[in-house]
Amino acid sequence: MRSVVQRVDGARISVDGRLISSIGRGILVFLGVERGDSVADADYLLEKIINLRIFEDGEGKMNLSLLDISAEMLVVSQFTLLADCRKGRRPSFIQAEEPEQARRLYEYFISRGREKVEGVAAGEFQAMMKIEMIADGPVTVLLDSRKVF
């Protein structure tokens, strides 16, 4: 399971011109499910993300987590995070999980997140979404449950 974590001052998602989710200060998480991922991958990434110390403390140092400051989290499914662009010019998505299994793990991630974080919002799985965000920093972190990077 792979994610791009972006610290934001706010983010919102629209589908077909209709606002479906929004958050204030917090983290925007793009989440890609890889073939063979399990709930263990989701649990690992969720714990890593909500405890990442990427928010500044009173001295301006990145020392606080999402949980420390009671910030919100917006989760967006994004299979393109599994793109393999090593050959040719057209990305291959063969490493992305089949949609039904990916949906189960995406929904599991959100459900577990709501148990731990007060404000968790989500995108719409497999929808074409318009995502707006106010990047804070920018602070962007790449995470992979298989620790590829």
C-alpha positions as a printed NumPy array, in Angstrom:
array([[  0.   ,   0.   ,   0.   ],
       [  1.34 ,   3.34 ,  -0.985],
       [  0.454,   6.878,   0.018],
       [  1.274,  10.474,  -0.612],
       [  0.69 ,  12.535,   2.51 ],
       [  0.254,  16.271,   2.094],
       [ -0.017,  18.694,   5.001],
       [ -2.829,  21.128,   4.216],
       [ -4.586,  24.169,   5.612],
       [ -7.726,  22.856,   3.909],
       [ -8.873,  20.513,   1.165],
       [-12.109,  19.653,  -0.605],
       [-13.396,  17.196,  -3.157],
       [-16.123,  17.635,  -5.726],
       [-17.714,  15.04 ,  -7.987],
       [-19.776,  16.231, -10.96 ],
       [-19.703,  19.764,  -9.561],
       [-21.052,  18.628,  -6.189],
       [-18.962,  19.093,  -3.03 ],
       [-18.722,  15.695,  -1.324],
       [-15.982,  16.159,   1.31 ],
       [-13.868,  18.811,   2.908],
       [-11.51 ,  19.319,   5.807],
       [ -9.793,  22.221,   7.516],
       [ -6.217,  22.012,   8.742],
       [ -4.81 ,  18.504,   8.535],
       [ -3.569,  15.888,   6.122],
       [ -4.652,  14.988,   2.612],
       [ -3.843,  11.317,   1.992],
       [ -3.714,   9.829,  -1.486],
       [ -3.92 ,   6.059,  -1.026],
       [ -3.038,   3.356,  -3.549],
       [ -3.688,  -0.325,  -2.89 ],
       [ -1.166,  -2.772,  -4.36 ],
       [ -1.801,  -6.378,  -5.356],
       [ -1.435,  -8.595,  -2.33 ],
       [ -2.007,  -5.862,   0.249],
       [ -3.881,  -6.802,   3.408],
       [ -5.351,  -5.132,   6.467],
       [ -1.859,  -5.305,   7.976],
       [ -0.642,  -2.91 ,   5.249],
       [ -3.585,  -0.574,   5.945],
       [ -2.983,  -0.692,   9.71 ],
       [  0.734,   0.004,   9.265],
       [  0.166,   3.007,   6.991],
       [ -2.639,   4.444,   9.106],
       [ -0.531,   4.318,  12.27 ],
       [  2.419,   5.836,  10.428],
       [  0.335,   8.649,   8.946],
       [ -1.589,   9.727,  12.031],
       [  1.572,   9.71 ,  14.137],
       [  3.874,  11.394,  11.614],
       [  5.388,  14.444,  13.247],
       [  4.953,  16.884,  10.359],
       [  3.235,  19.751,  12.157],
       [  5.261,  22.494,  13.752],
       [  5.473,  23.036,  17.484],
       [  5.816,  26.389,  19.217],
       [  9.474,  26.551,  18.231],
       [  8.755,  26.015,  14.542],
       [ 10.06 ,  22.429,  14.486],
       [  8.162,  19.537,  12.935],
       [  7.453,  17.822,  16.175],
       [  3.679,  17.299,  16.327],
       [  1.396,  14.747,  14.732],
       [ -2.148,  14.922,  13.421],
       [ -3.307,  13.416,  16.706],
       [ -1.313,  15.94 ,  18.763],
       [ -3.087,  18.92 ,  17.215],
       [ -6.518,  17.292,  16.656],
       [ -6.358,  17.994,  12.944],
       [ -8.453,  16.338,  10.233],
       [ -7.65 ,  13.798,   7.533],
       [ -9.067,  13.516,   4.011],
       [ -8.447,  10.166,   2.291],
       [ -8.571,   9.767,  -1.487],
       [ -8.169,   6.491,  -3.342],
       [ -5.611,   6.741,  -6.137],
       [ -4.545,   3.609,  -7.987],
       [ -2.153,   5.628, -10.161],
       [  0.283,   5.641,  -7.228],
       [  1.112,   2.104,  -8.35 ],
       [  2.071,   3.205, -11.866],
       [  5.197,   1.622, -13.283],
       [  6.81 ,   4.005, -15.775],
       [ 10.143,   2.212, -16.219],
       [  9.351,   1.007, -19.742],
       [  8.013,   3.118, -22.581],
       [  5.88 ,   6.179, -22.069],
       [  2.555,   4.733, -21.042],
       [  2.309,   3.876, -17.327],
       [  1.47 ,   0.303, -16.42 ],
       [ -0.937,  -0.233, -13.542],
       [ -0.5  ,  -3.988, -13.311],
       [  0.634,  -3.684,  -9.667],
       [ -2.605,  -1.967,  -8.622],
       [ -5.086,  -4.217,  -6.792],
       [ -8.349,  -5.274,  -8.435],
       [-11.091,  -2.704,  -7.738],
       [-13.25 ,  -4.735,  -5.334],
       [-10.345,  -5.734,  -3.083],
       [ -8.919,  -2.207,  -3.32 ],
       [-12.306,  -0.784,  -2.294],
       [-12.455,  -3.096,   0.736],
       [ -9.026,  -2.031,   1.928],
       [ -9.706,   1.659,   1.19 ],
       [-12.934,   1.504,   3.22 ],
       [-11.186,  -0.44 ,   5.971],
       [ -8.483,   2.274,   6.129],
       [-11.148,   4.981,   6.458],
       [-13.118,   3.02 ,   9.034],
       [-10.049,   2.4  ,  11.193],
       [ -9.069,   6.049,  10.746],
       [-12.439,   7.182,  12.086],
       [-11.837,   5.115,  15.208],
       [ -8.619,   7.024,  15.881],
       [ -9.078,  10.504,  14.383],
       [-12.038,  12.752,  15.113],
       [-12.356,  14.291,  11.656],
       [-11.923,  11.863,   8.768],
       [-13.421,  12.615,   5.365],
       [-13.109,  10.635,   2.153],
       [-13.271,  10.835,  -1.583],
       [-15.53 ,   8.649,  -3.691],
       [-13.923,   5.386,  -4.787],
       [-13.537,   5.12 ,  -8.59 ],
       [-15.114,   8.539,  -9.19 ],
       [-13.531,  11.291, -11.268],
       [-12.86 ,  13.845,  -8.563],
       [-11.809,  17.461,  -8.523],
       [ -9.537,  17.959,  -5.552],
       [ -8.626,  21.387,  -4.251],
       [ -6.135,  21.93 ,  -1.475],
       [ -4.213,  24.637,   0.239],
       [ -0.804,  23.063,   0.692],
       [  0.893,  23.998,   3.94 ],
       [  4.65 ,  24.225,   3.58 ],
       [  4.548,  22.384,   1.267],
       [  5.155,  19.301,   3.357],
       [  4.713,  16.146,   1.274],
       [  5.749,  12.651,   2.379],
       [  5.755,   9.378,   0.446],
       [  5.042,   6.182,   2.381],
       [  4.927,   2.534,   1.349],
       [  3.821,  -0.297,   3.624],
       [  6.404,  -2.591,   1.984],
       [  9.062,   0.003,   2.753],
       [ 10.189,   0.186,  -0.882],
       [ 11.253,   3.764,  -0.189]])
